[in-house]
CSV table of C-alpha atoms in Angstrom, one decimal:
chain,number,residue,atom,x,y,z
S,1,MET,CA,92.4,-30.9,1.9
S,2,ALA,CA,88.9,-29.5,2.5
S,3,HIS,CA,85.9,-31.2,1.0
S,4,GLN,CA,84.2,-29.2,-1.8
S,5,ILE,CA,80.5,-29.2,-1.3
S,6,SER,CA,77.9,-27.8,-3.7
S,7,LEU,CA,74.8,-26.0,-2.4
S,8,ALA,CA,72.6,-28.9,-3.5
S,9,VAL,CA,74.7,-31.4,-1.6
S,10,ALA,CA,74.9,-29.2,1.5
S,11,ARG,CA,71.1,-29.0,1.6
S,12,ARG,CA,70.7,-32.7,1.1
S,13,PHE,CA,73.4,-33.6,3.6
S,14,LEU,CA,71.8,-31.4,6.3
S,15,ALA,CA,68.3,-32.9,5.7
S,16,ILE,CA,69.6,-36.4,6.1
S,17,ARG,CA,72.0,-35.9,9.0
S,18,HIS,CA,69.3,-33.9,10.8
S,19,LEU,CA,67.0,-37.0,10.6
S,20,LEU,CA,64.5,-35.0,8.5
S,21,ALA,CA,64.7,-37.0,5.3
S,22,PRO,CA,62.2,-38.5,5.8
S,23,PRO,CA,60.8,-36.7,8.9
S,24,ARG,CA,59.1,-38.6,11.8
S,25,ALA,CA,60.9,-41.8,10.9
S,26,LEU,CA,62.0,-42.8,14.4
S,27,PRO,CA,59.7,-44.9,16.6
S,28,ALA,CA,58.0,-43.4,19.6
S,29,GLU,CA,60.3,-44.8,22.3
S,30,PRO,CA,62.9,-43.3,24.7
S,31,GLU,CA,65.7,-44.7,22.7
S,32,SER,CA,64.8,-42.4,19.8
S,33,VAL,CA,65.0,-39.4,22.1
S,34,THR,CA,68.5,-40.4,23.3
S,35,ALA,CA,69.6,-41.2,19.7
S,36,ILE,CA,68.7,-37.6,18.7
S,37,VAL,CA,70.4,-36.0,21.6
S,38,ASP,CA,73.5,-38.2,20.9
S,39,ARG,CA,73.5,-37.0,17.3
S,40,PHE,CA,73.2,-33.3,18.1
S,41,GLY,CA,75.0,-33.2,21.4
S,42,SER,CA,72.3,-31.0,23.0
S,43,LEU,CA,68.7,-29.8,22.5
S,44,GLN,CA,67.9,-26.2,23.3
S,45,PHE,CA,65.2,-25.7,25.9
S,46,ASP,CA,62.8,-22.8,26.0
S,47,PRO,CA,59.7,-22.8,28.2
S,48,LEU,CA,57.3,-21.0,25.8
S,49,GLU,CA,54.6,-23.4,24.8
S,50,VAL,CA,52.2,-21.6,22.5
S,51,ALA,CA,53.0,-24.1,19.7
S,52,GLY,CA,54.9,-26.7,21.8
S,53,ARG,CA,58.1,-26.3,23.8
S,54,ASN,CA,61.2,-26.0,21.5
S,55,HIS,CA,62.8,-29.3,22.3
S,56,ASP,CA,59.5,-31.1,22.0
S,57,LEU,CA,59.0,-29.6,18.5
S,58,VAL,CA,62.5,-30.7,17.6
S,59,LEU,CA,61.7,-34.2,18.6
S,60,GLN,CA,58.2,-34.2,17.1
S,61,ALA,CA,59.7,-33.4,13.7
S,62,ARG,CA,61.8,-36.6,13.9
S,63,ILE,CA,59.8,-39.1,16.0
S,64,ALA,CA,56.5,-40.6,14.9
S,65,ASP,CA,53.7,-40.2,17.4
S,66,TYR,CA,56.1,-38.3,19.8
S,67,ARG,CA,54.8,-37.6,23.3
S,68,ARG,CA,56.5,-35.2,25.7
S,69,GLU,CA,56.4,-37.9,28.4
S,70,LEU,CA,59.2,-39.7,26.5
S,71,THR,CA,61.6,-36.9,27.3
S,72,ASP,CA,60.3,-36.0,30.7
S,73,GLU,CA,60.9,-39.6,31.8
S,74,LEU,CA,64.5,-39.4,30.6
S,75,LEU,CA,65.0,-36.1,32.4
S,76,TYR,CA,63.2,-36.6,35.7
S,77,GLY,CA,62.7,-40.4,35.9
S,78,ARG,CA,65.7,-42.3,34.5
S,79,ARG,CA,67.8,-39.2,34.5
S,80,LEU,CA,69.7,-40.1,31.3
S,81,LEU,CA,69.3,-36.4,30.3
S,82,PHE,CA,69.8,-33.3,32.4
S,83,GLU,CA,69.5,-29.5,32.0
S,84,ALA,CA,72.5,-27.3,31.8
S,85,HIS,CA,73.9,-24.3,29.9
S,86,ASN,CA,75.5,-25.0,26.6
S,87,LYS,CA,75.0,-22.0,24.2
S,88,ALA,CA,71.8,-21.5,26.2
S,89,LEU,CA,69.8,-23.8,28.5
S,90,ASN,CA,70.0,-27.2,26.9
S,91,LEU,CA,69.1,-30.9,27.4
S,92,LEU,CA,72.3,-32.9,27.6
S,93,PRO,CA,73.3,-36.5,28.0
S,94,THR,CA,73.9,-37.1,31.7
S,95,ARG,CA,76.9,-39.3,31.0
S,96,GLU,CA,78.5,-36.1,29.6
S,97,LEU,CA,77.9,-34.1,32.8
S,98,PRO,CA,81.6,-33.9,33.7
S,99,TYR,CA,82.2,-32.0,30.4
S,100,TYR,CA,79.8,-29.3,31.4
S,101,ARG,CA,80.9,-28.7,35.0
S,102,ILE,CA,82.7,-25.6,33.7
S,103,ALA,CA,79.3,-23.9,33.7
S,104,TRP,CA,78.8,-24.8,37.4
S,105,ASP,CA,82.3,-23.7,38.3
S,106,ARG,CA,81.9,-20.4,36.6
S,107,GLY,CA,78.5,-19.9,38.2
S,108,ALA,CA,80.1,-20.4,41.6
S,109,THR,CA,82.7,-17.8,41.0
S,110,GLY,CA,80.4,-15.4,39.1
S,111,TRP,CA,77.2,-13.5,39.8
S,112,ALA,CA,75.3,-16.6,41.0
S,113,GLY,CA,78.0,-17.3,43.7
S,114,ARG,CA,78.0,-13.7,44.8
S,115,LEU,CA,74.2,-13.7,45.1
S,116,ILE,CA,74.3,-16.7,47.4
S,117,GLU,CA,76.9,-15.0,49.6
S,118,GLU,CA,74.9,-11.8,49.7
S,119,GLN,CA,71.7,-13.7,50.6
S,120,ALA,CA,73.5,-16.1,53.0
S,121,PRO,CA,70.7,-16.4,55.6
S,122,LEU,CA,68.0,-17.0,53.0
S,123,ALA,CA,70.3,-19.4,51.0
S,124,GLN,CA,71.0,-21.5,54.1
S,125,LYS,CA,67.3,-21.6,54.9
S,126,LEU,CA,66.4,-22.9,51.4
S,127,LEU,CA,69.3,-25.4,51.4
S,128,ASP,CA,68.3,-26.7,54.9
S,129,ALA,CA,64.7,-27.2,53.9
S,130,ILE,CA,65.5,-29.1,50.7
S,131,THR,CA,68.1,-31.2,52.5
S,132,ALA,CA,65.6,-32.2,55.2
S,133,GLU,CA,62.4,-32.4,53.2
S,134,GLY,CA,63.3,-33.1,49.6
S,135,PRO,CA,62.5,-31.2,46.3
S,136,LYS,CA,61.1,-27.7,46.7
S,137,CYS,CA,59.9,-25.0,44.3
S,138,SER,CA,59.9,-21.2,45.0
S,139,ALA,CA,56.2,-21.3,45.8
S,140,ASP,CA,57.0,-23.6,48.8
S,141,PHE,CA,58.6,-20.7,50.6
S,142,GLU,CA,57.3,-17.3,51.9
S,143,ARG,CA,57.9,-14.6,49.4
S,144,GLU,CA,60.9,-12.4,50.1
S,145,GLY,CA,61.5,-9.0,48.6
S,146,SER,CA,62.4,-8.6,44.9
S,147,ILE,CA,66.1,-8.3,43.9
S,148,ALA,CA,67.9,-7.7,40.7
S,149,TRP,CA,68.5,-10.9,38.6
S,150,TYR,CA,69.6,-11.6,35.0
S,151,TRP,CA,66.4,-10.5,33.3
S,152,GLY,CA,65.1,-8.0,35.8
S,153,PRO,CA,63.7,-7.9,39.3
S,154,THR,CA,62.5,-11.2,40.7
S,155,THR,CA,61.8,-12.7,44.2
S,156,ALA,CA,64.8,-13.4,46.3
S,157,VAL,CA,63.7,-17.1,46.8
S,158,ARG,CA,63.5,-17.7,43.1
S,159,ALA,CA,66.8,-16.0,42.3
S,160,VAL,CA,68.7,-17.9,45.1
S,161,LEU,CA,67.2,-21.3,43.9
S,162,GLU,CA,68.3,-20.5,40.4
S,163,ALA,CA,71.7,-19.4,41.6
S,164,PHE,CA,72.2,-22.7,43.5
S,165,ALA,CA,71.3,-24.5,40.3
S,166,GLU,CA,73.7,-22.4,38.3
S,167,CYS,CA,76.5,-23.2,40.8
S,168,GLY,CA,75.7,-27.0,40.6
S,169,ARG,CA,74.6,-27.3,44.2
S,170,LEU,CA,70.9,-27.9,43.3
S,171,GLY,CA,69.5,-29.6,40.2
S,172,LEU,CA,66.0,-30.0,38.7
S,173,ALA,CA,64.1,-32.8,40.3
S,174,ARG,CA,61.2,-32.2,38.0
S,175,ARG,CA,59.1,-29.5,36.2
S,176,ASP,CA,55.4,-29.0,36.8
S,177,GLY,CA,54.5,-26.8,33.8
S,178,ASN,CA,57.0,-24.0,34.2
S,179,ARG,CA,57.3,-24.5,38.0
S,180,ARG,CA,60.8,-26.0,38.8
S,181,TYR,CA,61.4,-28.3,41.8
S,182,TYR,CA,64.9,-28.4,43.0
S,183,ASP,CA,66.9,-31.1,44.9
S,184,LEU,CA,70.5,-31.7,45.9
S,185,VAL,CA,72.6,-32.7,43.0
S,186,GLU,CA,74.0,-35.6,45.0
S,187,ARG,CA,70.5,-37.1,45.2
S,188,LEU,CA,70.0,-36.7,41.4
S,189,PHE,CA,73.2,-37.9,39.9
S,190,PRO,CA,75.6,-40.8,40.6
S,191,ALA,CA,78.4,-40.0,43.0
S,192,ASP,CA,81.2,-41.2,40.6
S,193,LEU,CA,79.9,-38.9,37.9
S,194,LEU,CA,79.9,-35.9,40.2
S,195,ALA,CA,83.3,-36.8,41.4
S,196,THR,CA,84.8,-37.0,37.9
S,197,ARG,CA,87.0,-34.0,37.1
S,198,ILE,CA,88.0,-33.2,33.5
S,199,PRO,CA,90.5,-30.4,32.7
S,200,GLU,CA,88.9,-27.1,31.7
S,201,ARG,CA,90.5,-27.1,28.3
S,202,GLU,CA,89.1,-30.5,27.5
S,203,GLN,CA,85.7,-29.4,28.6
S,204,ARG,CA,85.8,-26.3,26.3
S,205,ARG,CA,86.9,-28.5,23.4
S,206,HIS,CA,84.0,-30.8,24.0
S,207,LYS,CA,81.6,-27.9,24.2
S,208,LEU,CA,83.0,-26.6,20.9
S,209,LEU,CA,82.5,-30.0,19.3
S,210,SER,CA,78.9,-30.1,20.6
S,211,ARG,CA,78.1,-27.0,18.5
S,212,TYR,CA,79.4,-28.7,15.3
S,213,ARG,CA,77.5,-31.8,16.3
S,214,ALA,CA,74.3,-29.8,16.7
S,215,HIS,CA,74.3,-28.0,13.3
S,216,GLY,CA,76.4,-30.3,11.2
S,217,LEU,CA,78.0,-27.7,8.9
S,218,LEU,CA,79.1,-24.7,11.1
S,219,GLY,CA,81.9,-22.5,10.1
S,220,THR,CA,84.2,-20.3,12.3
S,221,SER,CA,81.9,-17.2,12.7
S,222,GLY,CA,78.2,-16.5,12.9
S,223,SER,CA,76.2,-14.9,15.7
S,224,GLY,CA,77.9,-14.6,19.0
S,225,GLU,CA,75.4,-16.9,20.8
S,226,LEU,CA,76.7,-19.9,18.8
S,227,TRP,CA,80.0,-19.8,20.8
S,228,VAL,CA,78.8,-18.7,24.3
S,229,GLY,CA,80.8,-20.4,27.1
S,230,ILE,CA,83.7,-21.6,25.0
S,231,GLY,CA,86.1,-18.7,25.1
S,232,PRO,CA,87.4,-15.9,22.8
S,233,ALA,CA,87.9,-16.4,19.0
S,234,ALA,CA,91.7,-17.1,19.4
S,235,SER,CA,91.1,-19.8,21.9
S,236,ARG,CA,88.3,-21.3,19.8
S,237,ALA,CA,90.7,-21.4,16.8
S,238,GLU,CA,93.2,-23.5,18.9
S,239,LEU,CA,90.5,-25.9,20.1
S,240,ARG,CA,89.1,-26.2,16.6
S,241,ALA,CA,92.5,-27.0,15.2
S,242,GLU,CA,92.8,-29.8,17.9
S,243,LEU,CA,89.4,-31.2,16.8
S,244,VAL,CA,90.6,-31.2,13.2
S,245,ASP,CA,93.8,-33.0,14.2
S,246,ARG,CA,91.9,-35.6,16.1
S,247,GLY,CA,89.6,-36.2,13.1
S,248,GLU,CA,86.5,-35.2,15.1
S,249,ILE,CA,85.6,-32.5,12.5
S,250,VAL,CA,86.7,-32.3,8.9
S,251,PRO,CA,87.2,-29.0,6.9
S,252,ALA,CA,84.9,-28.3,4.0
S,253,THR,CA,84.0,-25.4,1.7
S,254,VAL,CA,80.4,-24.9,0.7
S,255,GLU,CA,79.4,-23.2,-2.6
S,256,GLY,CA,78.1,-19.7,-1.8
S,257,LEU,CA,79.1,-19.7,1.9
S,258,LYS,CA,81.9,-17.6,3.1
S,259,GLY,CA,84.8,-19.1,5.0
S,260,GLN,CA,85.6,-22.7,6.0
S,261,ARG,CA,83.0,-25.1,7.2
S,262,PHE,CA,83.3,-28.3,9.2
S,263,VAL,CA,81.6,-31.7,9.0
S,264,VAL,CA,81.6,-34.0,12.0
S,265,GLY,CA,84.1,-36.8,11.2
S,266,ASP,CA,81.7,-39.6,11.8
S,267,GLU,CA,79.2,-38.1,9.3
S,268,LEU,CA,81.4,-38.4,6.2
S,269,PRO,CA,79.4,-41.4,5.0
S,270,VAL,CA,76.2,-39.2,5.2
S,271,LEU,CA,77.9,-36.6,3.1
S,272,ALA,CA,78.9,-39.3,0.6
S,273,GLN,CA,75.2,-40.4,0.5
S,274,ALA,CA,74.1,-36.8,-0.2
S,275,GLU,CA,76.7,-36.6,-3.0
S,276,ARG,CA,75.5,-39.8,-4.6
S,277,GLU,CA,71.8,-38.7,-4.5
S,278,ILE,CA,72.5,-35.3,-6.0
S,279,ALA,CA,74.8,-36.9,-8.7
S,280,ALA,CA,72.0,-39.3,-9.6
S,281,GLU,CA,69.5,-36.5,-9.9
S,282,ALA,CA,71.8,-34.6,-12.2
S,283,VAL,CA,71.5,-37.5,-14.8
S,284,GLY,CA,67.8,-37.8,-14.4
S,285,ALA,CA,67.5,-40.6,-11.9
S,286,LEU,CA,65.0,-40.5,-9.1
S,287,ALA,CA,67.1,-40.0,-6.0
S,288,ARG,CA,65.0,-38.6,-3.2
S,289,PRO,CA,66.3,-37.2,0.1
S,290,GLY,CA,67.3,-40.1,2.3
S,291,ASP,CA,66.1,-42.5,-0.4
S,292,GLY,CA,62.5,-41.8,0.5
S,293,ALA,CA,59.6,-39.6,-0.8
S,294,PRO,CA,60.1,-36.0,0.3
S,295,GLY,CA,58.3,-35.2,3.5
S,296,ALA,CA,57.2,-32.0,5.2
S,297,SER,CA,58.1,-31.0,8.7
S,298,PHE,CA,57.6,-27.9,10.9
S,299,LEU,CA,60.9,-26.8,12.4
S,300,ALA,CA,61.3,-25.4,15.9
S,301,PRO,CA,62.6,-21.8,16.1
S,302,LEU,CA,65.7,-23.1,17.9
S,303,ASP,CA,66.0,-26.4,16.0
S,304,PRO,CA,69.8,-27.1,15.6
S,305,ILE,CA,69.4,-26.9,11.8
S,306,MET,CA,68.3,-23.2,12.3
S,307,TRP,CA,71.2,-22.3,14.6
S,308,ASP,CA,73.3,-20.6,12.0
S,309,ARG,CA,70.8,-17.9,10.8
S,310,GLU,CA,73.4,-16.2,8.7
S,311,ALA,CA,73.8,-19.3,6.5
S,312,LEU,CA,70.0,-19.7,5.8
S,313,GLU,CA,69.9,-17.2,3.0
S,314,PRO,CA,72.9,-18.5,1.0
S,315,LEU,CA,71.9,-22.1,1.7
S,316,TYR,CA,68.2,-22.0,1.2
S,317,GLY,CA,67.3,-18.5,-0.1
S,318,PHE,CA,65.4,-18.2,3.2
S,319,GLU,CA,65.2,-15.5,5.8
S,320,TYR,CA,64.1,-16.2,9.3
S,321,ARG,CA,64.0,-14.5,12.6
S,322,TRP,CA,62.3,-15.7,15.8
S,323,GLU,CA,60.1,-12.7,16.6
S,324,VAL,CA,58.8,-13.5,20.0
S,325,TYR,CA,60.9,-10.6,21.5
S,326,THR,CA,60.1,-8.3,18.6
S,327,PRO,CA,57.4,-5.7,19.2
S,328,ALA,CA,54.2,-6.7,17.5
S,329,ALA,CA,54.1,-3.7,15.2
S,330,LYS,CA,57.6,-4.6,13.9
S,331,ARG,CA,57.1,-8.3,13.4
S,332,ARG,CA,57.5,-9.4,9.8
S,333,TRP,CA,56.1,-13.0,10.0
S,334,GLY,CA,54.5,-13.4,13.5
S,335,TYR,CA,55.0,-14.2,17.1
S,336,TYR,CA,55.9,-17.9,17.1
S,337,VAL,CA,56.4,-19.0,13.5
S,338,LEU,CA,57.8,-22.4,12.4
S,339,PRO,CA,59.8,-22.8,9.1
S,340,ILE,CA,58.4,-25.5,6.8
S,341,LEU,CA,60.9,-28.0,5.4
S,342,PHE,CA,59.9,-30.0,2.3
S,343,GLY,CA,62.5,-32.6,1.3
S,344,ASP,CA,65.7,-30.5,1.6
S,345,ARG,CA,64.2,-27.1,0.9
S,346,LEU,CA,62.7,-24.4,3.2
S,347,VAL,CA,59.5,-23.5,1.4
S,348,GLY,CA,57.4,-21.5,3.8
S,349,ARG,CA,56.3,-20.6,7.3
S,350,ILE,CA,53.4,-21.7,9.5
S,351,GLU,CA,52.2,-20.1,12.7
S,352,PRO,CA,50.2,-22.7,14.6
S,353,ARG,CA,48.6,-22.4,18.0
S,354,ILE,CA,47.5,-25.3,20.2
S,355,ASP,CA,44.1,-24.5,21.7
S,356,ARG,CA,43.9,-27.0,24.5
S,357,ALA,CA,40.5,-25.9,25.6
S,358,SER,CA,38.8,-26.7,22.3
S,359,LYS,CA,41.3,-29.5,21.4
S,360,ALA,CA,42.1,-27.7,18.1
S,361,VAL,CA,45.1,-26.4,16.3
S,362,ARG,CA,44.5,-22.9,14.9
S,363,ILE,CA,46.6,-21.8,11.9
S,364,LEU,CA,47.2,-18.1,12.6
S,365,GLY,CA,49.6,-17.6,9.6
S,366,LEU,CA,50.8,-19.5,6.6
S,367,GLY,CA,53.0,-18.2,3.8
S,368,TRP,CA,55.2,-19.6,1.0
S,369,GLU,CA,58.5,-18.6,-0.5
S,370,THR,CA,58.4,-16.7,-3.8
S,371,GLY,CA,58.0,-19.2,-6.6
S,372,PHE,CA,56.7,-22.0,-4.5
S,373,ASP,CA,53.2,-23.2,-5.4
S,374,PRO,CA,52.1,-25.8,-2.8
S,375,LEU,CA,49.3,-27.2,-5.1
S,376,ALA,CA,51.6,-27.5,-8.1
S,377,GLU,CA,54.6,-29.0,-6.3
S,378,PRO,CA,54.6,-32.8,-6.8
S,379,GLY,CA,54.0,-34.6,-3.6
S,380,PHE,CA,53.6,-31.6,-1.4
S,381,VAL,CA,49.9,-31.7,-0.6
S,382,ALA,CA,50.2,-35.2,0.8
S,383,ALA,CA,53.3,-34.4,2.7
S,384,PHE,CA,51.8,-31.2,4.2
S,385,ALA,CA,48.7,-33.2,5.2
S,386,ASP,CA,50.9,-35.8,6.9
S,387,ALA,CA,52.8,-33.1,8.8
S,388,LEU,CA,49.5,-31.5,9.9
S,389,ARG,CA,48.1,-34.9,11.1
S,390,ALA,CA,51.3,-35.5,13.1
S,391,TYR,CA,51.1,-32.0,14.6
S,392,LEU,CA,47.5,-32.5,15.6
S,393,GLN,CA,48.4,-35.7,17.5
S,394,PHE,CA,51.3,-33.9,19.1
S,395,GLY,CA,49.0,-31.2,20.3
S,396,ASN,CA,46.4,-33.7,21.5
S,397,ALA,CA,44.0,-31.9,19.2
S,398,ASP,CA,41.1,-33.5,17.2
S,399,SER,CA,40.7,-30.8,14.5
S,400,LEU,CA,42.4,-28.1,12.6
S,401,VAL,CA,41.2,-24.5,12.2
S,402,PRO,CA,42.7,-23.1,8.9
S,403,PRO,CA,42.8,-19.4,7.9
S,404,THR,CA,39.5,-18.3,6.5
S,405,THR,CA,40.9,-16.1,3.7
S,406,ARG,CA,40.7,-17.4,0.2
S,407,ASP,CA,44.5,-17.5,-0.2
S,408,HIS,CA,44.7,-21.1,1.1
S,409,LYS,CA,41.2,-22.3,0.5
S,410,ALA,CA,42.2,-24.6,-2.3
S,411,LEU,CA,45.1,-26.1,-0.3
S,412,PHE,CA,43.0,-26.9,2.7
S,413,GLY,CA,40.2,-28.2,0.5
S,414,ALA,CA,42.7,-30.6,-1.1
S,415,ILE,CA,43.7,-32.0,2.3
S,416,SER,CA,40.3,-32.0,4.0
S,417,SER,CA,39.8,-35.7,3.3
S,418,ASP,CA,43.0,-36.5,5.2
S,419,VAL,CA,42.9,-33.8,8.0
S,420,PRO,CA,39.9,-33.1,10.2
S,421,ILE,CA,39.0,-29.4,9.4
S,422,ARG,CA,37.0,-27.2,11.7
S,423,ARG,CA,35.9,-24.1,9.9
S,424,GLY,CA,36.6,-20.7,11.5
S,425,GLY,CA,39.6,-18.4,11.6
S,426,GLY,CA,40.3,-14.8,11.4
S,427,ALA,CA,41.5,-11.7,9.6
S,428,THR,CA,44.2,-11.3,7.1
S,429,ARG,CA,47.6,-10.3,8.4
S,430,PRO,CA,50.0,-8.9,5.7
S,431,GLY,CA,53.2,-10.9,5.2
S,432,PRO,CA,56.5,-10.2,3.5
S,433,ALA,CA,56.7,-9.8,-0.2
S,434,GLY,CA,56.2,-13.0,-2.2
S,435,THR,CA,54.0,-14.7,0.5
S,436,ALA,CA,50.4,-14.9,1.4
S,437,LEU,CA,50.6,-14.9,5.2
S,438,THR,CA,47.1,-15.0,6.6
S,439,GLY,CA,45.4,-15.5,10.0
S,440,ARG,CA,44.6,-13.7,13.2
S,441,ALA,CA,46.9,-11.1,14.6
S,442,ALA,CA,49.9,-12.5,16.4
S,443,VAL,CA,49.4,-13.3,20.0
S,444,SER,CA,51.9,-12.2,22.6
């Protein structure tokens, strides 16, 4: 029988299981990073760094005093994490590498494999150089002509290196900014791990489970990108049934959400905790999310809790679209905007920029959901100040530049004793109805 979950319980459950109630509660150590990746199965990688890289933002919202070096050491030093495709490019636990070989195998028989065959002399040259001399990036080789690649024309060297990585013959030795250095996979991963072969069906079932682990309350539909690399709907239905039979996911229905949802089997105690807290609140008891004071956090655009965009409106009454690929004139909220979570509610949006030259964080936009008053909401001012302080530290910044319009003057005045404020800002940018989104024009 499916669990019956109210909207209030669903919101509370997601906040707790996403380690956001309270936020930034884990210590700044590598084990916290691995604990988060183990919980979610994967963290989506995106190289854009105007407000911080996506996976770093995910971790910053959950780890106190998070530093990107914690993750980089796990990726390129201890190699307990690796990069591979799962929905998109993700950081994954290295011990699960055999479950993701399907992406390498399909790369070898797909476009990447064909490109290597078509560019055989160049491919052999690159492979020989890396074999003999160690990790290389595209800049280490003479530029060849441009060729067609996934997103458009690119240099042949870069495309072939990426094709080798997609086929599992090369892996990332390290990143230097967005420059990727490749090495032979046999020099990056243990031989027994590379030799392990798992049936394709089992790999696809594991990948499907990883999507439920990431979000925590997915259904059977949603945007197509949620299910990339797993197979057609009929095949997913069979694999999902197997996961239910094995007790790895448990059916649920959520008030206001269409269709069946699924909770990861190991997280039923978390669901029970959410139910207890909401029941206590219903009779007037003080039961805060995760048994702590509500905190505020800025969520990455590709945070796992944001994966199911179609569920955001019925769950939170919140609309969100990552508008980095939307033409500036058509953007509703801004270029790189982060949702603001307070307790278990999505209450607004913030558009920060890390200005490394001046060691400042500039707030280009800030807006609140209709009916939410940040000054009147109990506990929010202190929680918002704490989130800003944490973000300043994350950005290695020593001051905050708020919007200069009057809309937020009282709020930033209220937090000025807790957050170092540097005066200066910009013009008003109109936001959606019900918000006061202010700041400079979005930067692209």
